[in-house]
Short mmCIF file of C-alpha atoms in Angstrom, two decimals:
data_model
loop_
_atom_site.label_atom_id
_atom_site.label_comp_id
_atom_site.label_asym_id
_atom_site.label_seq_id
_atom_site.Cartn_x
_atom_site.Cartn_y
_atom_site.Cartn_z
CA MET S 1 148.56 76.79 161.48
CA ASN S 2 151.28 74.32 160.92
CA THR S 3 152.59 72.01 157.84
CA ALA S 4 150.51 68.21 159.02
CA GLN S 5 147.37 70.76 160.04
CA GLU S 6 148.32 72.71 156.19
CA THR S 7 148.25 69.95 154.96
CA ALA S 8 144.65 68.06 156.39
CA ALA S 9 143.58 71.54 155.35
CA ILE S 10 144.59 70.90 151.06
CA ASP S 11 143.67 67.26 151.71
CA GLU S 12 140.01 68.09 153.28
CA LYS S 13 139.61 71.07 150.93
CA LYS S 14 139.72 68.83 147.50
CA VAL S 15 137.98 65.40 148.55
CA ILE S 16 134.73 68.23 149.56
CA LYS S 17 135.54 69.44 145.55
CA LYS S 18 135.38 66.04 144.64
CA TYR S 19 132.31 65.28 146.41
CA SER S 20 130.60 68.46 145.08
CA SER S 21 131.25 67.84 141.49
CA THR S 22 130.11 64.02 142.00
CA PHE S 23 126.40 65.04 143.26
CA ALA S 24 126.67 68.04 140.92
CA VAL S 25 127.58 65.68 138.05
CA ILE S 26 124.59 63.54 139.07
CA SER S 27 121.88 65.75 139.22
CA PHE S 28 122.36 67.63 136.20
CA SER S 29 122.24 64.24 134.82
CA LEU S 30 118.83 63.58 136.18
CA ILE S 31 117.53 66.77 136.05
CA GLY S 32 119.50 66.93 132.23
CA ALA S 33 118.02 63.87 130.87
CA TYR S 34 114.54 63.69 132.90
CA ILE S 35 114.00 67.18 130.96
CA ILE S 36 115.06 65.90 126.76
CA THR S 37 112.38 63.37 128.19
CA TYR S 38 109.89 65.45 128.54
CA VAL S 39 110.39 67.46 125.74
CA ALA S 40 110.78 64.83 123.12
CA SER S 41 106.85 62.05 125.38
CA ASN S 42 105.72 66.12 124.96
CA LEU S 43 105.97 65.81 121.22
CA LEU S 44 105.54 62.34 120.61
CA SER S 45 102.14 62.82 122.32
CA LYS S 46 101.14 65.60 119.80
CA TRP S 47 101.86 63.38 116.93
CA ILE S 48 100.57 60.56 118.17
CA ASN S 49 97.09 61.59 118.95
CA GLU S 50 96.77 62.96 115.26
CA LEU S 51 97.38 60.06 114.47
CA TYR S 52 94.94 58.92 117.10
CA LEU S 53 92.58 61.18 115.59
CA ALA S 54 92.83 60.94 112.66
CA GLY S 55 91.44 56.98 113.23
CA GLN S 56 94.91 55.81 112.78
CA ILE S 57 95.57 54.53 115.90
CA ASN S 58 93.09 52.06 117.57
CA LEU S 59 94.67 51.53 121.22
CA PRO S 60 92.54 51.87 124.60
CA VAL S 61 93.78 55.10 125.41
CA SER S 62 94.79 54.32 128.86
CA THR S 63 96.60 51.64 126.59
CA LEU S 64 98.57 55.33 124.21
CA ASN S 65 98.67 57.11 127.71
CA ALA S 66 100.57 55.48 129.90
CA LEU S 67 102.43 54.28 126.63
CA LEU S 68 102.78 58.28 125.87
CA GLY S 69 103.63 58.44 129.21
CA TYR S 70 106.64 55.95 130.92
CA LEU S 71 107.70 54.57 128.13
CA PRO S 72 110.02 57.48 127.15
CA MET S 73 111.02 57.47 130.47
CA TYR S 74 112.42 53.62 130.22
CA ILE S 75 114.08 54.40 126.97
CA LEU S 76 115.22 57.43 126.75
CA CYS S 77 115.72 59.14 129.88
CA PHE S 78 117.24 56.07 132.48
CA PRO S 79 118.83 55.06 129.22
CA LEU S 80 120.84 58.59 129.71
CA ILE S 81 121.70 58.54 133.68
CA PHE S 82 123.71 54.97 132.70
CA LEU S 83 125.30 56.13 129.47
CA ILE S 84 126.49 59.88 132.58
CA LEU S 85 126.32 57.85 136.00
CA SER S 86 128.49 55.08 134.04
CA ARG S 87 131.65 57.29 133.60
CA ILE S 88 131.78 58.08 138.13
CA GLU S 89 133.97 56.37 140.09
CA LYS S 90 132.12 54.15 141.86
CA THR S 91 132.41 51.13 144.86
CA GLU S 92 131.64 48.45 144.94
CA ILE S 93 129.43 47.02 147.83
CA GLN S 94 130.40 44.16 149.35
CA ASN S 95 127.95 41.43 149.13
CA ASN S 96 126.03 39.73 151.94
CA LYS S 97 122.43 37.53 152.17
CA LEU S 98 119.24 38.59 153.74
CA SER S 99 117.43 36.04 155.62
CA PRO S 100 113.51 36.04 155.30
CA LYS S 101 112.94 36.83 158.41
CA GLN S 102 114.78 40.72 157.58
CA PHE S 103 112.93 40.73 155.10
CA PHE S 104 110.05 40.75 155.94
CA ILE S 105 111.48 42.88 158.61
CA TYR S 106 112.39 45.76 156.09
CA LEU S 107 109.31 44.76 153.71
CA SER S 108 107.39 45.70 156.46
CA ALA S 109 109.14 49.11 157.70
CA CYS S 110 108.16 50.20 154.36
CA PHE S 111 104.17 50.06 155.44
CA PRO S 112 103.87 53.37 157.75
CA MET S 113 106.61 55.29 154.69
CA LEU S 114 103.90 54.85 152.11
CA PHE S 115 100.71 55.15 155.00
CA THR S 116 102.81 58.55 156.48
CA GLY S 117 103.88 59.41 152.88
CA SER S 118 100.52 59.14 150.88
CA LEU S 119 98.67 61.29 153.17
CA ILE S 120 101.26 63.94 153.84
CA GLY S 121 101.51 64.68 150.11
CA ASN S 122 97.45 63.92 149.04
CA MET S 123 97.18 66.68 151.95
CA LEU S 124 99.93 69.20 151.28
CA SER S 125 98.71 68.70 147.25
CA LYS S 126 94.97 69.74 148.06
CA LEU S 127 95.79 72.13 150.10
CA LEU S 128 98.41 74.41 148.37
CA SER S 129 96.14 74.31 145.11
CA HIS S 130 93.15 74.09 147.14
CA GLY S 131 91.34 71.28 146.33
CA THR S 132 91.60 71.52 143.01
CA SER S 133 95.01 68.82 142.04
CA GLU S 134 94.20 65.34 140.30
CA ASN S 135 96.54 62.87 140.91
CA LYS S 136 97.37 61.68 137.31
CA LEU S 137 98.80 58.34 138.79
CA GLU S 138 96.04 57.00 141.09
CA SER S 139 93.65 58.35 137.23
CA LEU S 140 96.09 55.72 134.66
CA LEU S 141 95.70 52.90 137.10
CA SER S 142 92.57 53.32 137.30
CA HIS S 143 92.14 51.03 133.83
CA LEU S 144 94.26 48.16 135.19
CA ASP S 145 95.44 48.35 131.39
CA PRO S 146 97.88 44.91 130.78
CA VAL S 147 100.74 47.98 129.28
CA VAL S 148 99.92 49.83 132.86
CA ILE S 149 99.93 46.86 135.46
CA ILE S 150 103.46 45.43 133.06
CA ILE S 151 105.58 48.82 132.73
CA THR S 152 104.34 49.83 136.78
CA VAL S 153 104.83 46.08 138.42
CA ILE S 154 108.58 44.69 136.32
CA VAL S 155 109.71 47.68 134.48
CA ALA S 156 109.52 50.62 137.29
CA PRO S 157 111.07 48.84 139.76
CA ILE S 158 113.92 47.15 137.75
CA PHE S 159 114.95 50.45 135.87
CA GLU S 160 114.84 52.65 139.63
CA GLU S 161 116.72 50.71 141.68
CA LEU S 162 119.29 50.59 138.91
CA VAL S 163 119.37 54.53 138.87
CA PHE S 164 118.68 55.36 142.59
CA ARG S 165 120.39 52.74 144.82
CA ARG S 166 122.72 50.65 142.25
CA CYS S 167 124.08 53.75 139.91
CA ILE S 168 124.17 56.03 142.50
CA ILE S 169 125.19 54.69 145.48
CA SER S 170 127.85 52.98 144.72
CA ARG S 171 128.94 56.17 142.99
CA THR S 172 128.54 58.79 146.66
CA VAL S 173 128.87 55.94 149.09
CA ARG S 174 133.17 56.76 149.16
CA PHE S 175 132.15 60.31 150.88
CA GLY S 176 129.94 58.74 154.02
CA GLU S 177 127.35 56.29 154.50
CA LYS S 178 124.49 58.27 155.80
CA THR S 179 124.88 60.72 153.14
CA ALA S 180 123.84 59.02 150.41
CA VAL S 181 121.81 56.61 151.21
CA ILE S 182 119.85 59.94 152.24
CA PHE S 183 120.48 61.02 148.73
CA SER S 184 119.65 58.28 146.67
CA ALA S 185 116.68 58.68 148.12
CA PHE S 186 116.02 62.96 147.67
CA ALA S 187 116.30 61.95 144.69
CA PHE S 188 114.38 59.48 144.45
CA GLY S 189 111.46 61.65 145.84
CA ILE S 190 111.89 64.13 143.61
CA PHE S 191 112.38 62.63 140.45
CA HIS S 192 108.86 61.19 140.13
CA MET S 193 107.84 65.02 139.58
CA ASN S 194 104.99 66.05 141.66
CA LEU S 195 104.12 65.66 145.33
CA TYR S 196 101.47 62.60 146.06
CA GLN S 197 104.15 61.03 145.68
CA PHE S 198 107.72 62.93 146.76
CA PHE S 199 106.86 61.55 150.21
CA TYR S 200 106.19 58.77 150.07
CA ALA S 201 108.75 57.12 147.35
CA PHE S 202 111.87 59.41 149.92
CA GLY S 203 110.75 57.29 152.97
CA ILE S 204 110.88 54.17 151.00
CA GLY S 205 113.97 55.22 149.48
CA LEU S 206 116.39 55.41 152.85
CA ILE S 207 114.27 51.70 153.13
CA LEU S 208 115.53 49.79 149.95
CA GLY S 209 118.70 52.38 149.76
CA TYR S 210 119.84 51.42 153.72
CA ILE S 211 119.03 47.52 152.44
CA TYR S 212 121.73 48.10 148.63
CA LEU S 213 123.86 48.99 151.24
CA ARG S 214 123.89 46.45 153.06
CA THR S 215 122.74 43.50 151.10
CA GLY S 216 125.25 44.97 147.94
CA LYS S 217 122.74 42.69 145.46
CA ILE S 218 119.96 44.32 143.98
CA ILE S 219 117.26 41.80 144.11
CA TYR S 220 116.09 42.43 147.45
CA SER S 221 114.84 46.24 147.09
CA ILE S 222 114.01 45.28 143.39
CA THR S 223 111.53 42.28 145.00
CA MET S 224 110.04 45.40 147.25
CA HIS S 225 110.07 47.09 145.63
CA ILE S 226 108.09 45.45 142.59
CA ILE S 227 105.32 44.13 146.20
CA ILE S 228 105.24 47.18 147.00
CA ASN S 229 103.72 48.04 143.50
CA SER S 230 102.22 45.65 143.10
CA LEU S 231 100.26 45.81 145.91
CA SER S 232 99.65 49.54 146.26
CA SER S 233 99.41 50.22 142.37
CA ILE S 234 97.42 47.20 141.16
CA LEU S 235 96.45 44.95 143.46
CA VAL S 236 94.29 48.33 145.16
CA PRO S 237 92.20 49.31 142.09
CA PHE S 238 91.84 46.68 141.01
CA LEU S 239 90.09 45.97 144.90
CA MET S 240 88.38 49.51 144.29
CA GLU S 241 87.03 48.51 140.38
CA LYS S 242 85.48 44.87 142.05
CA SER S 243 84.02 46.20 144.88
CA GLN S 244 83.19 49.51 143.36
CA TYR S 245 84.36 51.02 146.41
CA THR S 246 83.08 55.08 145.74
CA GLU S 247 79.21 53.96 145.16
CA PHE S 248 79.68 52.04 147.72
CA VAL S 249 80.33 54.34 150.29
CA ASN S 250 77.95 56.67 149.05
CA GLN S 251 75.31 54.29 149.03
CA ILE S 252 75.73 53.58 152.72
CA ALA S 253 76.00 57.27 153.54
CA ALA S 254 73.00 57.27 151.65
CA ARG S 255 71.29 55.05 154.64
CA ASP S 256 70.28 52.48 150.44
CA PHE S 257 71.70 49.20 152.62
CA GLN S 258 70.59 47.22 150.07
CA THR S 259 71.74 47.89 147.64
CA ALA S 260 75.18 48.72 148.45
CA LEU S 261 75.66 45.07 150.15
CA SER S 262 73.91 43.24 146.95
CA SER S 263 75.29 39.50 146.65
CA GLU S 264 77.22 40.68 143.39
CA ARG S 265 79.68 43.38 145.51
CA ILE S 266 79.52 42.24 148.73
CA ILE S 267 82.94 39.32 148.79
CA TRP S 268 85.56 42.04 146.93
CA ILE S 269 83.65 44.97 149.42
CA ALA S 270 85.07 41.36 152.22
CA LEU S 271 87.81 41.56 150.33
CA TYR S 272 89.33 44.94 150.24
CA MET S 273 88.73 45.92 153.96
CA CYS S 274 90.18 42.43 155.06
CA TYR S 275 92.89 43.86 152.14
CA SER S 276 93.12 47.05 154.89
CA PHE S 277 92.76 45.72 157.21
CA LEU S 278 96.61 43.61 156.75
CA PHE S 279 97.84 47.33 155.28
CA PHE S 280 96.84 48.79 158.70
CA GLY S 281 98.25 45.84 160.57
CA MET S 282 101.59 46.58 158.47
CA VAL S 283 101.86 49.84 159.33
CA CYS S 284 101.31 49.53 162.98
CA PHE S 285 104.55 46.72 162.62
CA GLY S 286 106.77 48.52 160.20
CA THR S 287 106.53 50.98 162.86
CA ALA S 288 106.90 48.79 165.55
CA MET S 289 109.82 48.08 163.51
CA ILE S 290 111.20 51.20 162.87
CA ILE S 291 111.66 51.85 166.92
CA SER S 292 112.28 48.89 168.37
CA LYS S 293 114.90 48.22 165.88
CA ARG S 294 117.00 52.22 164.86
CA LYS S 295 119.68 50.63 167.11
CA GLN S 296 120.50 48.47 164.86
CA LEU S 297 120.81 49.75 162.33
CA VAL S 298 124.59 50.06 160.74
CA PHE S 299 127.03 52.61 158.72
CA ARG S 300 130.07 51.62 158.41
CA SER S 301 132.99 54.49 158.30
CA ARG S 302 135.27 55.49 154.99
CA PRO S 303 138.27 56.48 155.35
CA GLY S 304 138.41 60.31 153.75
CA GLU S 305 134.04 61.09 154.85
CA LEU S 306 132.80 64.01 155.12
CA LYS S 307 130.43 64.29 158.85
CA THR S 308 127.19 63.28 157.92
CA SER S 309 125.34 67.10 158.04
CA GLN S 310 128.47 68.48 156.22
CA GLY S 311 127.72 65.81 153.58
CA VAL S 312 123.95 65.37 153.36
CA ALA S 313 124.48 70.15 152.36
CA LEU S 314 126.74 69.82 149.74
CA SER S 315 125.66 66.95 148.33
CA LEU S 316 121.99 69.20 148.12
CA PHE S 317 123.65 72.79 147.26
CA ASN S 318 125.76 72.59 144.58
CA VAL S 319 125.35 74.04 141.63
CA GLY S 320 123.99 70.54 140.10
CA SER S 321 121.95 69.86 142.95
CA ILE S 322 120.07 73.02 143.30
CA VAL S 323 119.74 73.02 139.41
CA PHE S 324 117.85 70.02 139.82
CA ILE S 325 115.84 71.08 143.14
CA ILE S 326 114.78 75.17 140.92
CA ALA S 327 113.81 72.35 137.50
CA SER S 328 111.86 70.38 139.75
CA VAL S 329 110.25 72.01 141.26
CA PHE S 330 108.90 74.21 138.80
CA PHE S 331 107.58 70.72 137.38
CA PHE S 332 106.34 70.01 141.04
CA ILE S 333 103.87 73.15 139.77
CA THR S 334 102.92 72.43 136.79
CA SER S 335 101.93 69.04 138.54
CA LEU S 336 99.72 70.45 140.91
CA PHE S 337 98.14 72.77 138.64
CA SER S 338 98.27 70.77 135.28
CA LEU S 339 99.70 73.28 133.18
CA LYS S 340 101.07 72.29 129.78
CA LEU S 341 103.92 72.96 128.37
CA PHE S 342 103.77 71.95 124.89
#
């Protein structure tokens, strides 16, 4: 090996070491902050439950569940992650604008990811738990509590986009654009800590990550995140509640058409059907857009970056990411079988 080759080999080892170190720190920060928050949330839940039983707290149960389940994430977990990641060197991403047409096309691409990912997540969860698992998010959203709506529609999209798109991508993009987007989407999916949400969060994360990468403006991905959450987590439960959709299906199955199509319900049933029609229309349109425009995706090379396959492998198989994945699988299992650690 000549001097030039030795120098190149040494430089590549330095890049790989720096690469692995960066992803290890990010992964450790994610799982470390999550565990701290998980413990704090459970301890807080015990204390609040005692106050609730003693009659010292009069908030609705749905509001308490939302506050205890999500508020610690946004006042403790994400600030910890921000603090740790602020120490990592970041790369400025060039600002570009999206036209309304481009925005709509990217948004439409999220719908097949949402539909397919939800289908896979639900099937796997039911299969692995022998039909006993419960999607806790659906139970929480079914009450349409104002606190739940604010957290789901406003707070969650802002914090999650700032962490998983802006913070993570800007600190990993120098190792390769594709790798940065894939890792941020994977971290976003697995951070939900349940199979129900993992697959669609990963798929949507790929699209939102690419949007941020090409525009450098987090407002686009935040806006799309808000729209998706508003439709799937607020509008659908609202229409199902107003139309009493589950009862409607059971009555139709029992051939009780008069009750099923009562005047009080028929308008809401019609609105729900219209939404379902539009949703599946967007799924088809989004799928067509993904297929037809896939070759137009642009990933620019950066000095010193690794090949995508090597970069993705290193980002997922360093000590930090391995710990993150193992711990996440543990939380996946506890969520799947509703196991309590406290």
